[in-house]
Coordinates of C-alpha atoms and ligand atoms in Angstrom, one line a residue:
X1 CA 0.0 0.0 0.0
X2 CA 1.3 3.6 -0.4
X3 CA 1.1 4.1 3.3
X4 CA 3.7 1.3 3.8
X5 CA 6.0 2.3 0.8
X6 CA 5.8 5.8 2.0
X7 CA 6.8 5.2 5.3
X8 CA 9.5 3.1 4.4
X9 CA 10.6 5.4 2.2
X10 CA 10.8 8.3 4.4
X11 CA 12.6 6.1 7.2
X12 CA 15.1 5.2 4.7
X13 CA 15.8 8.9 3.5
X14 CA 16.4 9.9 7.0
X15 CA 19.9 9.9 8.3
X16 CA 18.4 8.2 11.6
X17 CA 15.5 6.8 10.6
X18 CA 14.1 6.6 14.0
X19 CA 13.3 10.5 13.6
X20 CA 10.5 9.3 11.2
X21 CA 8.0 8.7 14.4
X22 CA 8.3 12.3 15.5
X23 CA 8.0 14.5 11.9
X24 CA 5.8 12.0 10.6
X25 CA 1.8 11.9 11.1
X26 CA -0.4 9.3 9.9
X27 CA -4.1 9.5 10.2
X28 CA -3.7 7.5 12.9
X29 CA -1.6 9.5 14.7
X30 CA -3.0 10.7 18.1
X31 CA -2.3 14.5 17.2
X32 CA -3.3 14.0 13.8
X33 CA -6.4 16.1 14.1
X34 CA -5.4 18.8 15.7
X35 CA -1.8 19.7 14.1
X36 CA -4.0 19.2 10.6
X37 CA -6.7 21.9 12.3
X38 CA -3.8 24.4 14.1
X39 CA -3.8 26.6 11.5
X40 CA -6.8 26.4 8.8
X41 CA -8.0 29.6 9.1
X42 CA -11.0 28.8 6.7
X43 CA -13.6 27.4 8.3
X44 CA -15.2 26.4 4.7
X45 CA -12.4 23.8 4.2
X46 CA -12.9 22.3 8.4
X47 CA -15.4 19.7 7.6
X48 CA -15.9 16.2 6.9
X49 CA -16.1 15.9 3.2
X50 CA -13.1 17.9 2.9
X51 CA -10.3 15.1 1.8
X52 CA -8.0 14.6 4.6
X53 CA -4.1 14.4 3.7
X54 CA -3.0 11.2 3.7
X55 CA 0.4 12.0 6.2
X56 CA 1.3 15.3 7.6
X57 CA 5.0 15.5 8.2
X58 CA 6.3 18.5 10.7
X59 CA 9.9 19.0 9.7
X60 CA 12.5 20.2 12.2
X61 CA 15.3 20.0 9.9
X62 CA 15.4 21.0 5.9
X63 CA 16.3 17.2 5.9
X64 CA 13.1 16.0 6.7
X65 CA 11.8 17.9 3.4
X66 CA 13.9 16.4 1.2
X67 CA 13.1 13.1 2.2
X68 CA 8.9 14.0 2.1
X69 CA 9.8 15.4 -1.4
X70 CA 11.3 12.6 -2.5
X71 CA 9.1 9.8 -1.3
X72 CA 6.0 11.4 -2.4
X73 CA 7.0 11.6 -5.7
X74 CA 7.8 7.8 -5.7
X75 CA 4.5 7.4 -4.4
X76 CA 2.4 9.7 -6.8
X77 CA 1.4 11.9 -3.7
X78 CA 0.7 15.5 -4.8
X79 CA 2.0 18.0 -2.2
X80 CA 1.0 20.7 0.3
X81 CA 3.1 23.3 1.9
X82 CA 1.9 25.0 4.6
X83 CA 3.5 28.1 6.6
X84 CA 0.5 29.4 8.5
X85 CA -2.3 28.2 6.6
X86 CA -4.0 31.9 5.8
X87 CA -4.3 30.9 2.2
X88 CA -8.0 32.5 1.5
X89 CA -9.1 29.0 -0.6
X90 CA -6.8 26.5 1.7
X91 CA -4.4 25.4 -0.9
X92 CA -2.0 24.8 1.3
X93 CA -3.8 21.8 3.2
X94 CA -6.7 20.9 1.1
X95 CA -6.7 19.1 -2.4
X96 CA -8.9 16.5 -4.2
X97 CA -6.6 13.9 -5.3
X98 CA -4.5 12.2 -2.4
X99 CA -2.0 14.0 -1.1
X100 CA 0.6 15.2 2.6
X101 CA 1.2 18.5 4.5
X102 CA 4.8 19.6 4.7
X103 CA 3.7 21.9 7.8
X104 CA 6.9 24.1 8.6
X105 CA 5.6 25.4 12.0
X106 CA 8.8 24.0 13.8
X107 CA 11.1 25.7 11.3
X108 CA 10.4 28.9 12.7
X109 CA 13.8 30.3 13.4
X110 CA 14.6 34.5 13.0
X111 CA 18.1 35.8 13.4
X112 CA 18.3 39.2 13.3
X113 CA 21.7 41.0 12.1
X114 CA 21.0 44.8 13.3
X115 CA 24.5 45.5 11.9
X116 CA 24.1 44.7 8.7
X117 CA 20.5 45.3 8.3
X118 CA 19.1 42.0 7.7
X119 CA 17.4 39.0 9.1
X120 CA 17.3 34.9 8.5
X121 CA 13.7 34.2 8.7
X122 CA 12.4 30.9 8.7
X123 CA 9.0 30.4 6.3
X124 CA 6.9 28.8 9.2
X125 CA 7.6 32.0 11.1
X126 CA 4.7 34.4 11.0
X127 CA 4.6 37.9 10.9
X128 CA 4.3 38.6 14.3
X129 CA 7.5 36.5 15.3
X130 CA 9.6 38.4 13.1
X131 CA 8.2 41.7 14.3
X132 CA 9.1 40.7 17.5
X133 CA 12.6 39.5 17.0
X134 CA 13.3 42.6 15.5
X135 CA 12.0 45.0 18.4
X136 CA 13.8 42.7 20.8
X137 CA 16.9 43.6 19.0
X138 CA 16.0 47.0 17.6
X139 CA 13.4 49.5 18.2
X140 CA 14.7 51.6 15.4
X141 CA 14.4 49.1 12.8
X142 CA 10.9 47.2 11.1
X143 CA 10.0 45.1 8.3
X144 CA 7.2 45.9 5.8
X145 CA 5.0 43.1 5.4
X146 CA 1.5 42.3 6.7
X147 CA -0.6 43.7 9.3
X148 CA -2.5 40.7 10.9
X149 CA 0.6 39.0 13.2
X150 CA -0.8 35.1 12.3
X151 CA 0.0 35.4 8.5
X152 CA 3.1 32.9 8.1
X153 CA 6.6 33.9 6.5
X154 CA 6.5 31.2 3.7
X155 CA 3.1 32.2 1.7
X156 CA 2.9 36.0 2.4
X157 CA 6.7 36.7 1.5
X158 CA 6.2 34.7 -1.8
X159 CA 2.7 35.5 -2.9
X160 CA 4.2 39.6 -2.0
X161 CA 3.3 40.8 1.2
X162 CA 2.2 44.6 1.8
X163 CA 1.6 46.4 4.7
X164 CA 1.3 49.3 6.8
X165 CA 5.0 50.8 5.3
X166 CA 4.7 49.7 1.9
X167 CA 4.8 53.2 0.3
X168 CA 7.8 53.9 1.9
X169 CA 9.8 50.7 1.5
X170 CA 7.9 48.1 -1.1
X171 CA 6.5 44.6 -0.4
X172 CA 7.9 42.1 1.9
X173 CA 9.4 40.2 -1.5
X174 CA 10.8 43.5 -2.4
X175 CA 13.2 43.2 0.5
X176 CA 14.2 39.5 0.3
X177 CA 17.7 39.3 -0.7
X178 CA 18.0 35.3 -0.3
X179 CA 16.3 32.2 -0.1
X180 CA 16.3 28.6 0.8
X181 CA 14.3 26.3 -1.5
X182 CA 14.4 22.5 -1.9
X183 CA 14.0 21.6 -5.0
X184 CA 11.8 19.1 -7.2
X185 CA 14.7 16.7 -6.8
X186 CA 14.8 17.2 -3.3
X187 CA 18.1 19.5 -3.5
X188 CA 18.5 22.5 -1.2
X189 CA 19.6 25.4 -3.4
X190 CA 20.4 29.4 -2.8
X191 CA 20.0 32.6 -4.5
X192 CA 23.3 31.7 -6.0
X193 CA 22.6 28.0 -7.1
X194 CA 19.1 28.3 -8.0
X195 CA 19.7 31.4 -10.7
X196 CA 18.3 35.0 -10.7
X197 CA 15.3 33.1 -12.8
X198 CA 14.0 30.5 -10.0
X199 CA 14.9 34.0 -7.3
X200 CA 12.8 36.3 -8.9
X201 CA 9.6 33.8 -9.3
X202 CA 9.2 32.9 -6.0
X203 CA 9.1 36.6 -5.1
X204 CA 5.6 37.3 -5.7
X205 CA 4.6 34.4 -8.4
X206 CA 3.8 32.3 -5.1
X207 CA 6.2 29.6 -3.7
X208 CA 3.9 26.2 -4.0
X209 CA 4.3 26.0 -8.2
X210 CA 8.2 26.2 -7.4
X211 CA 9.5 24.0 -4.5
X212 CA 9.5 24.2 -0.8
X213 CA 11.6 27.7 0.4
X214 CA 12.4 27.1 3.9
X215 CA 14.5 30.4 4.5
X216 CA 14.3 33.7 3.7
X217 CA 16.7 37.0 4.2
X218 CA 15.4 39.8 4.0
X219 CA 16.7 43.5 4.5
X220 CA 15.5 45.0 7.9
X221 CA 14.1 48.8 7.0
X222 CA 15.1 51.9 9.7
X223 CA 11.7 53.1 11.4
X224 CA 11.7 56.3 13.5
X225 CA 11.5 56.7 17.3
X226 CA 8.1 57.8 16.7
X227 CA 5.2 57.1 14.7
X228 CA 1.6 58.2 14.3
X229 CA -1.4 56.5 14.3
X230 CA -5.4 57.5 13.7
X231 CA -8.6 56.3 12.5
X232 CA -11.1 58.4 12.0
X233 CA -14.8 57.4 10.8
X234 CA -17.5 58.8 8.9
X235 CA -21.3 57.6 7.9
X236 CA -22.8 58.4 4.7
X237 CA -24.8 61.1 6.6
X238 CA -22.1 62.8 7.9
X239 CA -20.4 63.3 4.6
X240 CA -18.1 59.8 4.2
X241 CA -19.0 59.7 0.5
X242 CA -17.6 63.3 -0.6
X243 CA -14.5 62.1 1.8
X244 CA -14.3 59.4 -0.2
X245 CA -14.1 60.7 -2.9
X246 CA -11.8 63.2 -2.1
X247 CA -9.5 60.3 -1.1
X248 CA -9.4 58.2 -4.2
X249 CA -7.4 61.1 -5.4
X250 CA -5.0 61.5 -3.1
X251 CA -4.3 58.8 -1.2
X252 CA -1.9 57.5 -3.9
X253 CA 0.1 60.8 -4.0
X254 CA 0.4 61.3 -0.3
X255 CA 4.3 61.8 0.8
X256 CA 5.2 57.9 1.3
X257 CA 6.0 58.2 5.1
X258 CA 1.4 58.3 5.1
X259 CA -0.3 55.2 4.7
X260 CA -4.0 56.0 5.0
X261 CA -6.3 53.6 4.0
X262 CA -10.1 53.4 3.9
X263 CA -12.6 50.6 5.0
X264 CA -16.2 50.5 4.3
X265 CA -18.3 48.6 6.1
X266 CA -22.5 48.4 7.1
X267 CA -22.8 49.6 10.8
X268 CA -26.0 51.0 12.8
X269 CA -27.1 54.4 11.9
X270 CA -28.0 56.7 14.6
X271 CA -29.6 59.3 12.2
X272 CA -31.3 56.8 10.6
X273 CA -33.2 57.9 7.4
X274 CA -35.4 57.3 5.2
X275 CA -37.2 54.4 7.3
X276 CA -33.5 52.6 7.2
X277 CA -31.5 51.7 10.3
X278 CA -28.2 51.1 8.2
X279 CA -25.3 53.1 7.1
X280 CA -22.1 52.8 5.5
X281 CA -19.4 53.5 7.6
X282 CA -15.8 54.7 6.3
X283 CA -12.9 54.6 8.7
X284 CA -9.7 56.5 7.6
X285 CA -6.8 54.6 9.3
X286 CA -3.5 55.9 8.9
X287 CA 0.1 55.2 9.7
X288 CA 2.3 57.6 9.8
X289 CA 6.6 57.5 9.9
X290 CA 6.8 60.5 12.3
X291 CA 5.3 63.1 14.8
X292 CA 2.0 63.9 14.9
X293 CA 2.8 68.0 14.5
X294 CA 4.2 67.0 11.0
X295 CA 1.0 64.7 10.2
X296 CA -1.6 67.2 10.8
X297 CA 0.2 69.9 8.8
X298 CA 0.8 67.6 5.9
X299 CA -3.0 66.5 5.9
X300 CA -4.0 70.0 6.4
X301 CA -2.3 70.8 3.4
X302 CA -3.1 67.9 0.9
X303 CA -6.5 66.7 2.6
X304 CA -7.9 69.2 4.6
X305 CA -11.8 67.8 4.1
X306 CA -10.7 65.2 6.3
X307 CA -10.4 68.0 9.3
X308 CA -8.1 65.8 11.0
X309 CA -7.2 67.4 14.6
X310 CA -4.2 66.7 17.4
X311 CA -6.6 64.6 19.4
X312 CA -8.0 62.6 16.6
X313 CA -3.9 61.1 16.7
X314 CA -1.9 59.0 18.9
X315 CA 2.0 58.7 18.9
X316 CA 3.7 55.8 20.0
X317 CA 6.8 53.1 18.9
X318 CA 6.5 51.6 15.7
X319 CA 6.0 47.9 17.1
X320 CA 3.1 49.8 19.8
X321 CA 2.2 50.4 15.3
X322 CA 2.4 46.9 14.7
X323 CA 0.1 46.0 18.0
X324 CA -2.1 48.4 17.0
X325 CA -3.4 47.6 13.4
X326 CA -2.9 43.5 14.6
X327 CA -6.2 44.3 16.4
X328 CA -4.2 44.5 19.9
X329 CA -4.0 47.4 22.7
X330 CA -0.8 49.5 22.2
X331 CA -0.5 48.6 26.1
X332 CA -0.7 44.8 25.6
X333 CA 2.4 43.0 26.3
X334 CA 4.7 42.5 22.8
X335 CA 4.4 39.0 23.4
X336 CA 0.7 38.8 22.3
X337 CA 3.0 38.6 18.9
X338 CA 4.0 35.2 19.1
X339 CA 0.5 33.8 19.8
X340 CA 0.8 31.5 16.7
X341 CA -3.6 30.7 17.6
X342 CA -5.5 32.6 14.9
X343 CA -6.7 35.9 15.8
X344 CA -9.7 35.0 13.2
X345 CA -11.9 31.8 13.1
X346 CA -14.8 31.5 11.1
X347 CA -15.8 31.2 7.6
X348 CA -14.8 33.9 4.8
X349 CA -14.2 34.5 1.1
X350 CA -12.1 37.1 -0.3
X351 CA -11.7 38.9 -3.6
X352 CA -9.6 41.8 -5.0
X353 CA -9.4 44.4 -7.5
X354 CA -7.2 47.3 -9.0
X355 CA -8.3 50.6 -9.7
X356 CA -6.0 52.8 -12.4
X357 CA -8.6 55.6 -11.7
X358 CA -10.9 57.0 -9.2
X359 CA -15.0 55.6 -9.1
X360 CA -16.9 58.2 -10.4
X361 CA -19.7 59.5 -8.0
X362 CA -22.9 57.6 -9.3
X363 CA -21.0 54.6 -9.2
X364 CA -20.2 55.1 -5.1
X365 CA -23.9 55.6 -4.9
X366 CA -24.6 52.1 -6.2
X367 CA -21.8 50.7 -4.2
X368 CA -23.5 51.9 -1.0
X369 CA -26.8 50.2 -2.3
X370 CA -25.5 46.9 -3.1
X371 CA -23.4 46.8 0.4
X372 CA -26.8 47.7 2.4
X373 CA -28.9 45.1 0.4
X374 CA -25.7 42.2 0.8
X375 CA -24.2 40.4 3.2
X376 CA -22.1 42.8 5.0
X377 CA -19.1 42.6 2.8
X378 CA -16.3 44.9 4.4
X379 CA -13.8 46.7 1.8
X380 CA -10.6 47.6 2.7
X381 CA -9.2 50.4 0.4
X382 CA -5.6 50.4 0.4
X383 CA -3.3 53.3 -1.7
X384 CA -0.8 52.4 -3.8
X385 CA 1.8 55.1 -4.9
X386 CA 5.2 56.0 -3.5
X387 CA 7.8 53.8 -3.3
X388 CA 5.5 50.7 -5.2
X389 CA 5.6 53.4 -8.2
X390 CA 9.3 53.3 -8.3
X391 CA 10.1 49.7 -8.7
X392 CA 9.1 48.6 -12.0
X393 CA 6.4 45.5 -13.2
X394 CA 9.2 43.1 -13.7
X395 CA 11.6 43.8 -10.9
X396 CA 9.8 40.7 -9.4
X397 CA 7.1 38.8 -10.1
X398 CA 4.7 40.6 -8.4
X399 CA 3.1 43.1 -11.1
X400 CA 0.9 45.7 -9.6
X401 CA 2.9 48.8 -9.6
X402 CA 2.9 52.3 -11.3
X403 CA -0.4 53.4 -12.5
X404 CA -2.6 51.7 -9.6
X405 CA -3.9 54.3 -7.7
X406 CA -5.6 51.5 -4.9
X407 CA -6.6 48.0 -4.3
X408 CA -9.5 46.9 -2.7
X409 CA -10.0 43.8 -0.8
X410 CA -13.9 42.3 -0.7
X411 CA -14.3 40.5 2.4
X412 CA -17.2 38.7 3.3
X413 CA -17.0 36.5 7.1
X414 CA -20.0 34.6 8.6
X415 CA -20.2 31.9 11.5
X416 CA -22.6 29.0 10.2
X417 CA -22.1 26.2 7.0
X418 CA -25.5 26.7 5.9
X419 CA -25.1 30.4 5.5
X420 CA -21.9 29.7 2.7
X421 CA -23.9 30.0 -0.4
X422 CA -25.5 33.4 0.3
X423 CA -22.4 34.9 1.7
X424 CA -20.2 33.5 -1.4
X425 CA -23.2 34.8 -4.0
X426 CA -23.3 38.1 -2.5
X427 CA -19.8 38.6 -3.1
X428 CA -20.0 37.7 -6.4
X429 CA -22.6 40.2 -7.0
X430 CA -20.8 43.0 -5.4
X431 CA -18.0 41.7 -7.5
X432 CA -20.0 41.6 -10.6
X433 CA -21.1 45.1 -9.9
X434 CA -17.4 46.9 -9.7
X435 CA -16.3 45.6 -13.3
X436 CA -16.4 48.9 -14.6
X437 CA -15.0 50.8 -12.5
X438 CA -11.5 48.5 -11.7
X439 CA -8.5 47.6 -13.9
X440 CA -9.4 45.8 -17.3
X441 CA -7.6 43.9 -19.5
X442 CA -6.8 42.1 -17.2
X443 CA -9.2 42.8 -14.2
X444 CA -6.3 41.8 -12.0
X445 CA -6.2 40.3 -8.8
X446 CA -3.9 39.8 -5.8
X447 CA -2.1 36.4 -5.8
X448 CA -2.5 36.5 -1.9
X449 CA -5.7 37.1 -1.8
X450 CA -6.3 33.6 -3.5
X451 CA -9.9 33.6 -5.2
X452 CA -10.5 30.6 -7.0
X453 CA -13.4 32.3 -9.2
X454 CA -11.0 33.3 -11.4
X455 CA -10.2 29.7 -12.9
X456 CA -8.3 26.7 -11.8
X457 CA -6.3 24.0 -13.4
X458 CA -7.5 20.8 -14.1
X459 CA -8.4 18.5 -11.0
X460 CA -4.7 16.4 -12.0
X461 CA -3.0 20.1 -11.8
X462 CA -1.9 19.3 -15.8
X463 CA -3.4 22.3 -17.7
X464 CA -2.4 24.3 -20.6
X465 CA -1.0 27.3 -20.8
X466 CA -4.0 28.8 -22.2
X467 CA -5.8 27.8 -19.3
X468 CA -3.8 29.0 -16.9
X469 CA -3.4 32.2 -18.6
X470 CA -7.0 33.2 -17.9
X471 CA -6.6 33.9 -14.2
X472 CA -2.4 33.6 -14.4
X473 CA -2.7 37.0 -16.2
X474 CA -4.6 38.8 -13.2
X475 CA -2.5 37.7 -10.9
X476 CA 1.0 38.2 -12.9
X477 CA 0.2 40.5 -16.2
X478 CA 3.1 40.3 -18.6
X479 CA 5.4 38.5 -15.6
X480 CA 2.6 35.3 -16.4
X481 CA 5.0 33.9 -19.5
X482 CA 8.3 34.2 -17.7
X483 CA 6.4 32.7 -14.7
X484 CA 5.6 29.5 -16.9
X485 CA 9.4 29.6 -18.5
X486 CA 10.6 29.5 -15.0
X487 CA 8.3 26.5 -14.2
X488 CA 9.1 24.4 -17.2
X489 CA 12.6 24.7 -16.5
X490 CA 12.6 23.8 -12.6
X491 CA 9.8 21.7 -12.4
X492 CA 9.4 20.0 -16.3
X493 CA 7.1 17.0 -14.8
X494 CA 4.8 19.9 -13.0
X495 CA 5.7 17.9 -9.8
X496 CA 4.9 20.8 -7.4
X497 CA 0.7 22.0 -8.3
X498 CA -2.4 23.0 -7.1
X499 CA -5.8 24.2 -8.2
X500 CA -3.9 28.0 -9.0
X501 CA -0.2 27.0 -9.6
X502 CA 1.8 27.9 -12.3
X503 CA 1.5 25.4 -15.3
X504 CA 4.4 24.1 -17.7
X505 CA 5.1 24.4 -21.4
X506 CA 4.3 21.1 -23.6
Ligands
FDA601 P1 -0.4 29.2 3.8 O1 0.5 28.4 4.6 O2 -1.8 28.9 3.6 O3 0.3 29.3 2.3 C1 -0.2 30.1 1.3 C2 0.3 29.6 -0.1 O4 1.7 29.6 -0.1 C3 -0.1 28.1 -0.3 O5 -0.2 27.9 -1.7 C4 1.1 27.4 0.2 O6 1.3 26.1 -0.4 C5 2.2 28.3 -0.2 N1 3.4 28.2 0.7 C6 3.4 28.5 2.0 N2 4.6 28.3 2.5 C7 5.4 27.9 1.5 C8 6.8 27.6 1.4 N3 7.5 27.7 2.5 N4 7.3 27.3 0.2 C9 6.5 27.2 -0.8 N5 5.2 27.5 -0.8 C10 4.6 27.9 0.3 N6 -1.7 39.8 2.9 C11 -1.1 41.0 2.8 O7 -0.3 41.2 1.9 N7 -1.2 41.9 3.8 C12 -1.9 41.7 5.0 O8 -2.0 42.5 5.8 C13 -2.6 40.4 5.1 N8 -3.4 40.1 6.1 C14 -4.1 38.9 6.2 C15 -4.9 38.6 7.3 C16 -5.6 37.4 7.4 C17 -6.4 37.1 8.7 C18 -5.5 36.5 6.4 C19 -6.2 35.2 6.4 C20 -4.7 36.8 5.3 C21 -4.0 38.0 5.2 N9 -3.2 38.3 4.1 C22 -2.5 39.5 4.0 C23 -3.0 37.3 3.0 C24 -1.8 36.5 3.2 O9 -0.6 37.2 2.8 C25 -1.8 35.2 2.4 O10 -2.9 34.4 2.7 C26 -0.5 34.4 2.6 O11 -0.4 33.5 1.5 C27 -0.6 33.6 3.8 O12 0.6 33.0 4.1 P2 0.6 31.7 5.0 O13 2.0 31.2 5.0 O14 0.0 32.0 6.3 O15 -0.4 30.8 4.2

């Protein structure tokens, strides 16, 4: 049976093959269940008639990789890599044909270099260990990737990775300047063996069509002594729509030391009108890489509608910053960082979209309609600009750079199975309804924010290039092709795949 040959396998490819009992999980295993559930963030993929992998190995050493690599390919396993399991459709622990879980939540390891301004980073790290690691060592220095302190190292880095500091200092893959992968053949290569190719696809065309990147170094970025943060919030009746407006122009061409980003969301109206009880509900939250004397002025000058005031801001450390946009108290111990337990459980399904121009007025209107009449989809409006207008479409292969003025994220969350259907139609509608007013040919997308609406290969992973190149092209533009020559020349037998990963040439 393939459990048997596997196992043996995986012994054998071990330099002591007794290690094989602690890395390796059957279903049998007694913590089988809940290693497989620690991290699925989804709960649309926690069920019963999701397929189970058939072993879940927990590598504490790159060697136990190489052997999982190797044996499932003797075996005809497919297989999933998982970092922190935030993937939005669960590609990194579900798939329909049978399949294991390289789950790199041991290889967690951060070494910080203040000197040299840089960092070793292991992929089943999250976001909120490395943070920390760095403030231990430095609270002049940061990194700019995500916001929510769960999000693992391996996925986010490789699918791109933006955050609160992105306008000043580019994506997370922006500022990797070495890897660790092991290869299809089970070979652990670096920047310098695997080519400038193989290094710029796994920055931003995803990690999973490539290999299995186990280590990442990244440059550490300087952060002032003191940083401002606000969030101030408008309803339709008091005027959030001309705001908005207002904001679609500017946001982008703000001085990149502001990130100020807008989310839209149903909420209670207490000047209800009209016979309705509900609003929308626009929160400006902003980051700022300074004082809060500076950040009023700047504002005052370039956004003044907003009449943001001393009070409305709050200055503190930039990890107090990090704290505060994870959904913690700034007062909260930093430690609440290394709490690997999801800040988020429930169901969701997420979308995204580019916008090369501001939505014109009527078109706001209907937005506001369709988010009262759905399902309480939230939008999270975040500016592009500034430093991601610098680097240019190619420089890695993420693609979304000059010319974007802001992305949105659709996010839709709900508690109960049976409510799935509505919630996902809903956000097809609202999805539906924004076509004209987002990036066309292509309407692109956000690799991280997987949505698996926009086509997937072929249940056996083997599809063409033509099929891929439907949704390949949101998520990668032009970078798609070179994407696919990369692929065909690491991974010929398409040995590494999933519903979304990069095909191979014929
Ligand atoms: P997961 O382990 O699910 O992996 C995601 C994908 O990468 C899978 O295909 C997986 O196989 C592959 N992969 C993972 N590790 C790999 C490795 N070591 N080698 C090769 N392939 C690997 N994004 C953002 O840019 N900014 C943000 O602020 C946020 N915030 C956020 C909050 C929450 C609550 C969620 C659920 C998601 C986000 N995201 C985000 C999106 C996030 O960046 C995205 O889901 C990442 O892919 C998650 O990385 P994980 O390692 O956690 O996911």
């Amino acid at each position: 049976s393939t459990e048997v040959s596997f196992l043996q396998c995986f012994s054998s490819n071990l330099q002591h093959p007794n290690e094989a009992s602690n890395v390796l999980l059957t279903t049998n295993s007694s913590n089988y269940s809940s290693v497989l559930q620690s991290s699925i963030r989804n709960h649309r993929f926690l069920n019963n008639s999701t397929l189970k992998p058939q072993f879940i190995i927990t590598p504490s050493h790159v060697s136990h990789i190489q052997a999982a690599i190797r044996c499932s390919k003797q075996n005809g396993l497919q297989v999933r890599v998982r970092s922190a399991g935030h993937d939005y459709e669960g590609l990194s622990y579900v798939a329909d044909v049978p399949f294991l879980i390289i789950d790199l939540f041991n290889l967690r390891s951060i070494r910080v270099d203040i000197e040299n301004e840089s960092a070793w980073v292991e992929s089943g790290a999250t976001l909120g260990e490395l943070y920390h690691k760095i403030a231990e060592k430095s609270k002049l220095y940061g990194f700019p990737a995500g916001s929510c302190s769960t999000v693992g190292v391996g996925g986010h880095f490789s699918g791109g990775g933006f955050g609160t500091i992105f306008r000043k200092y580019g994506l997370a893959a922006d500022n990797i300047i070495d890897a660790k992968i092991v290869d299809v053949n089970g070979k652990i290569l670096t920047r310098k063996s695997m080519g400038e190719d193989l290094f710029w696809a796994i920055r931003g065309g995803g990690g999973a069509s490539f290999g299995v990147i186990f280590s990442w170094k990244v440059k550490i970025v300087p952060v002032p002594q003191t940083v401002t943060v606000f969030n101030v919030r408008y309803t339709l009746e008091q005027g959030a729509s001309k705001l908005l407006q207002k904001w679609q122009n500017v946001a982008h061409e703000l001085d990149e030391d502001i990130f100020l980003h807008a989310v839209l969301e149903v909420a209670d109206s207490t000047t209800s009108s009209a016979g309705s009880n509900k609003t929308v509900l626009v929160s400006f939250g902003s980051l700022y890489l300074g004082g809060v004397e500076k950040l009023v002025s700047l504002l005052q000058e370039s956004f003044p509608q907003l009449g943001l005031m001393r009070e409305n801001c709050t200055e503190m450390t930039w990890i107090q910053s990090v704290l505060y946009f994870a959904g913690f108290s700034t007062k909260d111990s930093l430690n609440v960082l290394l709490d690997r337990s999801t800040q988020y459980k429930g169901f969701l399904k997420a979308k995204s979209d580019y916008l090369t121009k501001p939505v014109s007025e009527t078109g706001l209107e209907g937005l506001y309609r369709i988010l009262l009449e759905e399902e309480a989809p939230v939008l999270i409006l975040t500016p592009y600009g500034g430093r991601m207008s610098e680097i240019s479409d190619s420089e890695i292969a993420f693609p979304h750079r000059k010319g974007n003025i802001y992305a949105i994220q659709y996010l839709t969350n709900w508690d109960e199975e049976d409510e799935t259907e509505k919630h996902i139609s809903s956000m097809r509608r609202l999805y539906k309804y924004m076509k004209p007013y987002v990036s066309k040919a292509p309407r692109a997308a956000y690799l991280n924010y997987r949505d698996l609406d926009l086509g997937r290969n072929n249940n056996a992973g083997n599809s063409s290039y033509a099929q891929a190149y439907v949704w390949g092209l949101k998520y990668f533009k032009n970078n798609f092709k070179r994407l696919v020559r990369v692929k065909t020349a690491v991974d010929p037998d398409n040995f590494f795949r999933n519903e979304q990963s990069i095909p191979v040439f014929p």
